[in-house]
Amino acid sequence: MFKTRLLSGIVLVIIAFLTIYSGGYVLWTTLALVSLIGLRELYQVVKCEKNPLGIAGYLAAIAYYVVLLAASGNFQLQVMVFIAALVAVMAVYVFSFPKFKSDQVTMVYFGILYVAVMLSFIYQTRNLEDGLFLVGLVFLCSWGCDTCAYCVGVLIGKHKMAPKLSPKKSIEGAVGGLAGAALLGALYALAINRWGGTTVSPAEFALICFVGGMISMIGDLAASAIKRDHDIKDYGKLIPGHGGILDRFDSVIFTAPVIYFMAMAIM
């Protein structure tokens, strides 16, 4: 299992690097497809992945990505799509009543924001000035924090952080993860200044990764909470050893918009 997880993780990192480096249509298309797969995984939880309610969610996500491509950075248009999505989902709900339950409607609409909109900030961060380097922070503070937290937790973890939700996570691991994320952010800044021709501040990158690391933990636990609430182990089996898209990108989903807005505010 460990070997499978390691190999698939390496492949995933290579794919992520190539798509992010390419940017533009390649990154946009990849994120749109990943979002649709993630939506399907989430909709499976409430048995809406194939019915009209789920289809309305898919179409709303596609419409959002089309607007994102045509007018990146225009948040008014993005909000308009999100409002139109609510109208569409509710229309399916009321005109097919009582076929669907309110919790299914809530999950379908929630999924558009939770998966499609949040992941889109990877593309939006990539489009910023120095976006090629900034977008790396999304994955650095998410997967870096997770790796550091795991290592520290295994070595010295004693106090459980969320015993009922994730028994293996410890407070010591969380502290180690945040410290590791901040350190990785600073080292990353020094590296790209040295070889990437940038002049970014290591302190700013450390701060961004520290805050992003905190948010990534919430994202990780939030995805686990939904799974526990619906008594499922993994969202899918797409990534061998990891599960589905939502199992691997649960922290990235929360971190992406945080990195975008922090980069806009600090840098």
PDB file of C-alpha atoms in Angstrom:
ATOM      1  CA  MET A   1       0.000   0.000   0.000  1.00  0.00           C
ATOM      2  CA  PHE A   2       2.810   2.423   0.913  1.00  0.00           C
ATOM      3  CA  LYS A   3       4.610   1.774  -2.391  1.00  0.00           C
ATOM      4  CA  THR A   4       1.391   2.320  -4.361  1.00  0.00           C
ATOM      5  CA  ARG A   5       0.652   5.510  -2.437  1.00  0.00           C
ATOM      6  CA  LEU A   6       4.190   6.793  -2.963  1.00  0.00           C
ATOM      7  CA  LEU A   7       4.258   6.087  -6.706  1.00  0.00           C
ATOM      8  CA  SER A   8       0.829   7.562  -7.357  1.00  0.00           C
ATOM      9  CA  GLY A   9       1.804  10.585  -5.249  1.00  0.00           C
ATOM     10  CA  ILE A  10       4.921  11.134  -7.370  1.00  0.00           C
ATOM     11  CA  VAL A  11       2.877  10.876 -10.564  1.00  0.00           C
ATOM     12  CA  LEU A  12       0.326  13.323  -9.133  1.00  0.00           C
ATOM     13  CA  VAL A  13       3.036  15.855  -8.274  1.00  0.00           C
ATOM     14  CA  ILE A  14       4.537  15.578 -11.782  1.00  0.00           C
ATOM     15  CA  ILE A  15       1.134  16.133 -13.407  1.00  0.00           C
ATOM     16  CA  ALA A  16       0.428  19.083 -11.106  1.00  0.00           C
ATOM     17  CA  PHE A  17       3.803  20.640 -11.902  1.00  0.00           C
ATOM     18  CA  LEU A  18       3.383  20.274 -15.664  1.00  0.00           C
ATOM     19  CA  THR A  19      -0.139  21.718 -15.727  1.00  0.00           C
ATOM     20  CA  ILE A  20       0.770  24.617 -13.420  1.00  0.00           C
ATOM     21  CA  TYR A  21       3.916  25.380 -15.407  1.00  0.00           C
ATOM     22  CA  SER A  22       1.908  25.365 -18.638  1.00  0.00           C
ATOM     23  CA  GLY A  23      -0.825  27.580 -17.195  1.00  0.00           C
ATOM     24  CA  GLY A  24      -3.431  29.063 -19.536  1.00  0.00           C
ATOM     25  CA  TYR A  25      -5.790  26.671 -21.283  1.00  0.00           C
ATOM     26  CA  VAL A  26      -3.959  23.588 -20.024  1.00  0.00           C
ATOM     27  CA  LEU A  27      -4.396  24.538 -16.356  1.00  0.00           C
ATOM     28  CA  TRP A  28      -7.937  25.810 -16.919  1.00  0.00           C
ATOM     29  CA  THR A  29      -9.002  22.584 -18.633  1.00  0.00           C
ATOM     30  CA  THR A  30      -7.344  20.411 -16.005  1.00  0.00           C
ATOM     31  CA  LEU A  31      -9.004  22.262 -13.125  1.00  0.00           C
ATOM     32  CA  ALA A  32     -12.387  22.178 -14.839  1.00  0.00           C
ATOM     33  CA  LEU A  33     -12.133  18.393 -15.284  1.00  0.00           C
ATOM     34  CA  VAL A  34     -10.838  17.887 -11.735  1.00  0.00           C
ATOM     35  CA  SER A  35     -13.722  19.986 -10.426  1.00  0.00           C
ATOM     36  CA  LEU A  36     -16.302  17.925 -12.301  1.00  0.00           C
ATOM     37  CA  ILE A  37     -14.781  14.686 -11.002  1.00  0.00           C
ATOM     38  CA  GLY A  38     -14.714  16.109  -7.473  1.00  0.00           C
ATOM     39  CA  LEU A  39     -18.334  17.185  -7.797  1.00  0.00           C
ATOM     40  CA  ARG A  40     -19.328  13.699  -8.885  1.00  0.00           C
ATOM     41  CA  GLU A  41     -17.558  12.219  -5.864  1.00  0.00           C
ATOM     42  CA  LEU A  42     -19.371  14.624  -3.549  1.00  0.00           C
ATOM     43  CA  TYR A  43     -22.739  14.072  -5.215  1.00  0.00           C
ATOM     44  CA  GLN A  44     -22.333  10.314  -4.837  1.00  0.00           C
ATOM     45  CA  VAL A  45     -22.487  10.858  -1.090  1.00  0.00           C
ATOM     46  CA  VAL A  46     -26.127  11.988  -1.390  1.00  0.00           C
ATOM     47  CA  LYS A  47     -26.986   9.852  -4.445  1.00  0.00           C
ATOM     48  CA  CYS A  48     -27.244  12.802  -6.844  1.00  0.00           C
ATOM     49  CA  GLU A  49     -24.386  12.063  -9.231  1.00  0.00           C
ATOM     50  CA  LYS A  50     -26.631  11.011 -12.148  1.00  0.00           C
ATOM     51  CA  ASN A  51     -29.992  12.695 -11.624  1.00  0.00           C
ATOM     52  CA  PRO A  52     -31.239  16.125 -12.825  1.00  0.00           C
ATOM     53  CA  LEU A  53     -30.203  17.789  -9.575  1.00  0.00           C
ATOM     54  CA  GLY A  54     -26.603  16.678  -9.999  1.00  0.00           C
ATOM     55  CA  ILE A  55     -26.640  17.595 -13.689  1.00  0.00           C
ATOM     56  CA  ALA A  56     -27.702  21.134 -12.734  1.00  0.00           C
ATOM     57  CA  GLY A  57     -24.649  21.262 -10.459  1.00  0.00           C
ATOM     58  CA  TYR A  58     -22.319  20.076 -13.232  1.00  0.00           C
ATOM     59  CA  LEU A  59     -23.707  22.624 -15.684  1.00  0.00           C
ATOM     60  CA  ALA A  60     -23.327  25.410 -13.135  1.00  0.00           C
ATOM     61  CA  ALA A  61     -19.685  24.449 -12.587  1.00  0.00           C
ATOM     62  CA  ILE A  62     -19.045  24.442 -16.345  1.00  0.00           C
ATOM     63  CA  ALA A  63     -20.716  27.845 -16.697  1.00  0.00           C
ATOM     64  CA  TYR A  64     -18.563  29.194 -13.888  1.00  0.00           C
ATOM     65  CA  TYR A  65     -15.355  28.005 -15.550  1.00  0.00           C
ATOM     66  CA  VAL A  66     -16.416  29.465 -18.902  1.00  0.00           C
ATOM     67  CA  VAL A  67     -16.964  32.847 -17.229  1.00  0.00           C
ATOM     68  CA  LEU A  68     -13.653  32.442 -15.408  1.00  0.00           C
ATOM     69  CA  LEU A  69     -11.828  31.929 -18.694  1.00  0.00           C
ATOM     70  CA  ALA A  70     -13.612  34.761 -20.481  1.00  0.00           C
ATOM     71  CA  ALA A  71     -13.369  37.293 -17.641  1.00  0.00           C
ATOM     72  CA  SER A  72     -10.807  36.172 -15.075  1.00  0.00           C
ATOM     73  CA  GLY A  73     -10.823  38.458 -12.052  1.00  0.00           C
ATOM     74  CA  ASN A  74     -14.358  39.745 -12.695  1.00  0.00           C
ATOM     75  CA  PHE A  75     -15.939  38.688  -9.424  1.00  0.00           C
ATOM     76  CA  GLN A  76     -19.282  40.288 -10.262  1.00  0.00           C
ATOM     77  CA  LEU A  77     -19.794  37.909 -13.178  1.00  0.00           C
ATOM     78  CA  GLN A  78     -18.685  34.976 -11.032  1.00  0.00           C
ATOM     79  CA  VAL A  79     -21.209  35.916  -8.350  1.00  0.00           C
ATOM     80  CA  MET A  80     -23.903  36.196 -11.031  1.00  0.00           C
ATOM     81  CA  VAL A  81     -23.158  32.622 -12.142  1.00  0.00           C
ATOM     82  CA  PHE A  82     -23.329  31.458  -8.542  1.00  0.00           C
ATOM     83  CA  ILE A  83     -26.724  33.132  -8.058  1.00  0.00           C
ATOM     84  CA  ALA A  84     -27.996  31.672 -11.344  1.00  0.00           C
ATOM     85  CA  ALA A  85     -26.811  28.251 -10.146  1.00  0.00           C
ATOM     86  CA  LEU A  86     -28.956  28.603  -7.027  1.00  0.00           C
ATOM     87  CA  VAL A  87     -31.989  29.441  -9.158  1.00  0.00           C
ATOM     88  CA  ALA A  88     -31.326  26.442 -11.439  1.00  0.00           C
ATOM     89  CA  VAL A  89     -30.858  23.994  -8.565  1.00  0.00           C
ATOM     90  CA  MET A  90     -33.975  25.245  -6.782  1.00  0.00           C
ATOM     91  CA  ALA A  91     -35.942  25.055 -10.030  1.00  0.00           C
ATOM     92  CA  VAL A  92     -35.098  21.358 -10.336  1.00  0.00           C
ATOM     93  CA  TYR A  93     -36.032  20.901  -6.681  1.00  0.00           C
ATOM     94  CA  VAL A  94     -39.454  22.592  -6.816  1.00  0.00           C
ATOM     95  CA  PHE A  95     -40.581  21.327 -10.229  1.00  0.00           C
ATOM     96  CA  SER A  96     -39.737  17.729  -9.347  1.00  0.00           C
ATOM     97  CA  PHE A  97     -40.989  17.918  -5.768  1.00  0.00           C
ATOM     98  CA  PRO A  98     -41.011  15.699  -3.707  1.00  0.00           C
ATOM     99  CA  LYS A  99     -38.448  13.611  -5.619  1.00  0.00           C
ATOM    100  CA  PHE A 100     -35.444  15.224  -3.908  1.00  0.00           C
ATOM    101  CA  LYS A 101     -34.783  16.039  -0.271  1.00  0.00           C
ATOM    102  CA  SER A 102     -33.558  19.389   1.002  1.00  0.00           C
ATOM    103  CA  ASP A 103     -30.229  17.915   2.182  1.00  0.00           C
ATOM    104  CA  GLN A 104     -29.553  16.745  -1.383  1.00  0.00           C
ATOM    105  CA  VAL A 105     -30.276  20.230  -2.721  1.00  0.00           C
ATOM    106  CA  THR A 106     -27.988  21.746  -0.094  1.00  0.00           C
ATOM    107  CA  MET A 107     -25.140  19.369  -0.926  1.00  0.00           C
ATOM    108  CA  VAL A 108     -25.428  19.955  -4.677  1.00  0.00           C
ATOM    109  CA  TYR A 109     -25.304  23.731  -4.316  1.00  0.00           C
ATOM    110  CA  PHE A 110     -22.641  23.584  -1.619  1.00  0.00           C
ATOM    111  CA  GLY A 111     -20.518  21.429  -3.941  1.00  0.00           C
ATOM    112  CA  ILE A 112     -20.366  24.143  -6.604  1.00  0.00           C
ATOM    113  CA  LEU A 113     -18.680  26.504  -4.147  1.00  0.00           C
ATOM    114  CA  TYR A 114     -16.747  23.885  -2.196  1.00  0.00           C
ATOM    115  CA  VAL A 115     -15.203  22.158  -5.215  1.00  0.00           C
ATOM    116  CA  ALA A 116     -15.469  24.184  -8.424  1.00  0.00           C
ATOM    117  CA  VAL A 117     -15.144  27.741  -7.125  1.00  0.00           C
ATOM    118  CA  MET A 118     -12.509  27.053  -4.466  1.00  0.00           C
ATOM    119  CA  LEU A 119     -10.286  25.025  -6.815  1.00  0.00           C
ATOM    120  CA  SER A 120     -10.536  27.730  -9.465  1.00  0.00           C
ATOM    121  CA  PHE A 121      -8.325  29.955  -7.316  1.00  0.00           C
ATOM    122  CA  ILE A 122      -5.375  27.828  -8.391  1.00  0.00           C
ATOM    123  CA  TYR A 123      -5.955  29.153 -11.910  1.00  0.00           C
ATOM    124  CA  GLN A 124      -6.589  32.691 -10.630  1.00  0.00           C
ATOM    125  CA  THR A 125      -3.411  32.640  -8.537  1.00  0.00           C
ATOM    126  CA  ARG A 126      -1.450  31.409 -11.550  1.00  0.00           C
ATOM    127  CA  ASN A 127      -2.672  34.447 -13.484  1.00  0.00           C
ATOM    128  CA  LEU A 128      -1.252  36.923 -10.949  1.00  0.00           C
ATOM    129  CA  GLU A 129       2.092  38.642 -11.420  1.00  0.00           C
ATOM    130  CA  ASP A 130       4.727  36.052 -10.472  1.00  0.00           C
ATOM    131  CA  GLY A 131       1.820  33.610 -10.402  1.00  0.00           C
ATOM    132  CA  LEU A 132       4.013  30.706 -11.494  1.00  0.00           C
ATOM    133  CA  PHE A 133       5.841  30.961  -8.168  1.00  0.00           C
ATOM    134  CA  LEU A 134       2.886  32.030  -6.037  1.00  0.00           C
ATOM    135  CA  VAL A 135       0.710  29.085  -7.038  1.00  0.00           C
ATOM    136  CA  GLY A 136       3.393  26.762  -5.704  1.00  0.00           C
ATOM    137  CA  LEU A 137       2.523  28.033  -2.224  1.00  0.00           C
ATOM    138  CA  VAL A 138      -0.926  26.447  -2.509  1.00  0.00           C
ATOM    139  CA  PHE A 139       0.559  22.974  -2.679  1.00  0.00           C
ATOM    140  CA  LEU A 140       3.577  23.720  -0.514  1.00  0.00           C
ATOM    141  CA  CYS A 141       1.564  24.788   2.521  1.00  0.00           C
ATOM    142  CA  SER A 142      -1.096  22.098   1.974  1.00  0.00           C
ATOM    143  CA  TRP A 143       0.924  18.986   1.247  1.00  0.00           C
ATOM    144  CA  GLY A 144       4.023  20.302   3.063  1.00  0.00           C
ATOM    145  CA  CYS A 145       2.080  20.993   6.246  1.00  0.00           C
ATOM    146  CA  ASP A 146       0.410  17.591   6.030  1.00  0.00           C
ATOM    147  CA  THR A 147       3.741  15.786   5.582  1.00  0.00           C
ATOM    148  CA  CYS A 148       5.464  17.672   8.406  1.00  0.00           C
ATOM    149  CA  ALA A 149       2.480  17.158  10.706  1.00  0.00           C
ATOM    150  CA  TYR A 150       2.514  13.431   9.982  1.00  0.00           C
ATOM    151  CA  CYS A 151       6.244  13.098  10.706  1.00  0.00           C
ATOM    152  CA  VAL A 152       6.131  15.084  13.938  1.00  0.00           C
ATOM    153  CA  GLY A 153       2.937  13.341  15.027  1.00  0.00           C
ATOM    154  CA  VAL A 154       4.470   9.904  14.535  1.00  0.00           C
ATOM    155  CA  LEU A 155       7.586  10.902  16.492  1.00  0.00           C
ATOM    156  CA  ILE A 156       6.181  12.818  19.472  1.00  0.00           C
ATOM    157  CA  GLY A 157       2.405  13.077  19.044  1.00  0.00           C
ATOM    158  CA  LYS A 158       0.518  12.419  22.301  1.00  0.00           C
ATOM    159  CA  HIS A 159      -2.407  14.833  22.596  1.00  0.00           C
ATOM    160  CA  LYS A 160      -5.268  14.209  20.180  1.00  0.00           C
ATOM    161  CA  MET A 161      -6.443  17.209  18.187  1.00  0.00           C
ATOM    162  CA  ALA A 162      -9.847  15.860  17.076  1.00  0.00           C
ATOM    163  CA  PRO A 163     -10.162  12.366  18.614  1.00  0.00           C
ATOM    164  CA  LYS A 164     -13.665  11.594  17.346  1.00  0.00           C
ATOM    165  CA  LEU A 165     -13.064  12.913  13.843  1.00  0.00           C
ATOM    166  CA  SER A 166      -9.442  11.993  13.137  1.00  0.00           C
ATOM    167  CA  PRO A 167      -7.904   9.937  15.972  1.00  0.00           C
ATOM    168  CA  LYS A 168      -4.413   9.844  14.450  1.00  0.00           C
ATOM    169  CA  LYS A 169      -3.964  13.627  14.317  1.00  0.00           C
ATOM    170  CA  SER A 170      -2.221  15.200  17.299  1.00  0.00           C
ATOM    171  CA  ILE A 171      -1.698  18.730  18.603  1.00  0.00           C
ATOM    172  CA  GLU A 172       2.062  18.182  18.460  1.00  0.00           C
ATOM    173  CA  GLY A 173       1.730  17.132  14.831  1.00  0.00           C
ATOM    174  CA  ALA A 174      -0.326  20.243  14.050  1.00  0.00           C
ATOM    175  CA  VAL A 175       2.299  22.529  15.596  1.00  0.00           C
ATOM    176  CA  GLY A 176       5.045  20.692  13.715  1.00  0.00           C
ATOM    177  CA  GLY A 177       3.072  20.961  10.496  1.00  0.00           C
ATOM    178  CA  LEU A 178       2.654  24.720  10.842  1.00  0.00           C
ATOM    179  CA  ALA A 179       6.302  25.241  11.726  1.00  0.00           C
ATOM    180  CA  GLY A 180       7.335  23.036   8.817  1.00  0.00           C
ATOM    181  CA  ALA A 181       5.037  24.887   6.411  1.00  0.00           C
ATOM    182  CA  ALA A 182       6.480  28.249   7.472  1.00  0.00           C
ATOM    183  CA  LEU A 183      10.020  26.949   7.102  1.00  0.00           C
ATOM    184  CA  LEU A 184       9.271  25.505   3.676  1.00  0.00           C
ATOM    185  CA  GLY A 185       7.759  28.833   2.628  1.00  0.00           C
ATOM    186  CA  ALA A 186      10.901  30.715   3.628  1.00  0.00           C
ATOM    187  CA  LEU A 187      13.180  28.194   1.916  1.00  0.00           C
ATOM    188  CA  TYR A 188      10.998  28.301  -1.187  1.00  0.00           C
ATOM    189  CA  ALA A 189      11.349  32.099  -1.308  1.00  0.00           C
ATOM    190  CA  LEU A 190      15.132  31.859  -1.012  1.00  0.00           C
ATOM    191  CA  ALA A 191      15.224  29.223  -3.761  1.00  0.00           C
ATOM    192  CA  ILE A 192      13.183  31.171  -6.299  1.00  0.00           C
ATOM    193  CA  ASN A 193      15.093  34.344  -5.499  1.00  0.00           C
ATOM    194  CA  ARG A 194      18.300  32.465  -6.185  1.00  0.00           C
ATOM    195  CA  TRP A 195      17.268  30.559  -9.306  1.00  0.00           C
ATOM    196  CA  GLY A 196      13.992  32.132 -10.427  1.00  0.00           C
ATOM    197  CA  GLY A 197      15.088  35.743 -10.653  1.00  0.00           C
ATOM    198  CA  THR A 198      12.489  37.017  -8.156  1.00  0.00           C
ATOM    199  CA  THR A 199      12.885  39.303  -5.131  1.00  0.00           C
ATOM    200  CA  VAL A 200      10.162  37.952  -2.837  1.00  0.00           C
ATOM    201  CA  SER A 201      10.409  38.169   0.938  1.00  0.00           C
ATOM    202  CA  PRO A 202      11.103  34.891   2.817  1.00  0.00           C
ATOM    203  CA  ALA A 203       9.238  36.324   5.820  1.00  0.00           C
ATOM    204  CA  GLU A 204       6.136  36.998   3.706  1.00  0.00           C
ATOM    205  CA  PHE A 205       6.211  33.529   2.186  1.00  0.00           C
ATOM    206  CA  ALA A 206       6.677  32.012   5.654  1.00  0.00           C
ATOM    207  CA  LEU A 207       3.641  33.944   6.924  1.00  0.00           C
ATOM    208  CA  ILE A 208       1.517  32.934   3.929  1.00  0.00           C
ATOM    209  CA  CYS A 209       2.440  29.274   4.364  1.00  0.00           C
ATOM    210  CA  PHE A 210       1.818  29.417   8.121  1.00  0.00           C
ATOM    211  CA  VAL A 211      -1.701  30.806   7.658  1.00  0.00           C
ATOM    212  CA  GLY A 212      -2.301  28.530   4.682  1.00  0.00           C
ATOM    213  CA  GLY A 213      -1.197  25.579   6.787  1.00  0.00           C
ATOM    214  CA  MET A 214      -3.805  26.389   9.444  1.00  0.00           C
ATOM    215  CA  ILE A 215      -6.521  26.635   6.824  1.00  0.00           C
ATOM    216  CA  SER A 216      -5.357  23.409   5.152  1.00  0.00           C
ATOM    217  CA  MET A 217      -5.917  21.529   8.419  1.00  0.00           C
ATOM    218  CA  ILE A 218      -9.503  22.775   8.531  1.00  0.00           C
ATOM    219  CA  GLY A 219      -9.960  21.653   4.933  1.00  0.00           C
ATOM    220  CA  ASP A 220      -8.599  18.211   5.728  1.00  0.00           C
ATOM    221  CA  LEU A 221     -10.838  17.804   8.785  1.00  0.00           C
ATOM    222  CA  ALA A 222     -13.870  19.200   6.950  1.00  0.00           C
ATOM    223  CA  ALA A 223     -13.585  16.550   4.237  1.00  0.00           C
ATOM    224  CA  SER A 224     -13.187  13.885   6.937  1.00  0.00           C
ATOM    225  CA  ALA A 225     -16.265  15.189   8.758  1.00  0.00           C
ATOM    226  CA  ILE A 226     -18.424  14.822   5.655  1.00  0.00           C
ATOM    227  CA  LYS A 227     -17.147  11.262   5.172  1.00  0.00           C
ATOM    228  CA  ARG A 228     -17.764  10.325   8.806  1.00  0.00           C
ATOM    229  CA  ASP A 229     -21.199  11.917   8.709  1.00  0.00           C
ATOM    230  CA  HIS A 230     -22.158   9.721   5.755  1.00  0.00           C
ATOM    231  CA  ASP A 231     -20.213   6.634   6.874  1.00  0.00           C
ATOM    232  CA  ILE A 232     -17.836   6.359   3.901  1.00  0.00           C
ATOM    233  CA  LYS A 233     -14.096   5.665   3.924  1.00  0.00           C
ATOM    234  CA  ASP A 234     -13.000   7.408   0.703  1.00  0.00           C
ATOM    235  CA  TYR A 235     -14.691   9.664  -1.814  1.00  0.00           C
ATOM    236  CA  GLY A 236     -13.406   7.583  -4.733  1.00  0.00           C
ATOM    237  CA  LYS A 237     -10.694   5.314  -6.098  1.00  0.00           C
ATOM    238  CA  LEU A 238      -9.264   7.442  -8.892  1.00  0.00           C
ATOM    239  CA  ILE A 239      -5.839   7.911  -7.272  1.00  0.00           C
ATOM    240  CA  PRO A 240      -4.381   4.560  -6.127  1.00  0.00           C
ATOM    241  CA  GLY A 241      -3.456   4.604  -2.465  1.00  0.00           C
ATOM    242  CA  HIS A 242      -5.033   8.013  -1.910  1.00  0.00           C
ATOM    243  CA  GLY A 243      -8.702   7.635  -2.817  1.00  0.00           C
ATOM    244  CA  GLY A 244     -10.559  10.179  -4.886  1.00  0.00           C
ATOM    245  CA  ILE A 245      -9.963  13.778  -5.915  1.00  0.00           C
ATOM    246  CA  LEU A 246     -11.525  15.090  -2.711  1.00  0.00           C
ATOM    247  CA  ASP A 247      -9.407  12.765  -0.591  1.00  0.00           C
ATOM    248  CA  ARG A 248      -6.186  14.183  -2.055  1.00  0.00           C
ATOM    249  CA  PHE A 249      -7.225  17.797  -2.656  1.00  0.00           C
ATOM    250  CA  ASP A 250      -9.259  18.350   0.521  1.00  0.00           C
ATOM    251  CA  SER A 251      -6.709  20.749   2.015  1.00  0.00           C
ATOM    252  CA  VAL A 252      -5.821  22.358  -1.327  1.00  0.00           C
ATOM    253  CA  ILE A 253      -9.487  23.278  -1.810  1.00  0.00           C
ATOM    254  CA  PHE A 254      -9.375  25.485   1.287  1.00  0.00           C
ATOM    255  CA  THR A 255      -5.844  26.760   0.807  1.00  0.00           C
ATOM    256  CA  ALA A 256      -6.129  27.993  -2.807  1.00  0.00           C
ATOM    257  CA  PRO A 257      -8.365  31.050  -2.167  1.00  0.00           C
ATOM    258  CA  VAL A 258      -6.431  31.909   1.009  1.00  0.00           C
ATOM    259  CA  ILE A 259      -3.135  32.022  -0.899  1.00  0.00           C
ATOM    260  CA  TYR A 260      -4.744  34.113  -3.645  1.00  0.00           C
ATOM    261  CA  PHE A 261      -6.112  36.796  -1.318  1.00  0.00           C
ATOM    262  CA  MET A 262      -3.057  36.836   0.970  1.00  0.00           C
ATOM    263  CA  ALA A 263      -0.775  37.254  -2.035  1.00  0.00           C
ATOM    264  CA  MET A 264      -2.959  40.120  -3.247  1.00  0.00           C
ATOM    265  CA  ALA A 265      -2.904  41.785   0.183  1.00  0.00           C
ATOM    266  CA  ILE A 266       0.721  41.278   1.239  1.00  0.00           C
ATOM    267  CA  MET A 267       2.727  41.335  -1.965  1.00  0.00           C
TER     268      MET A 267
END
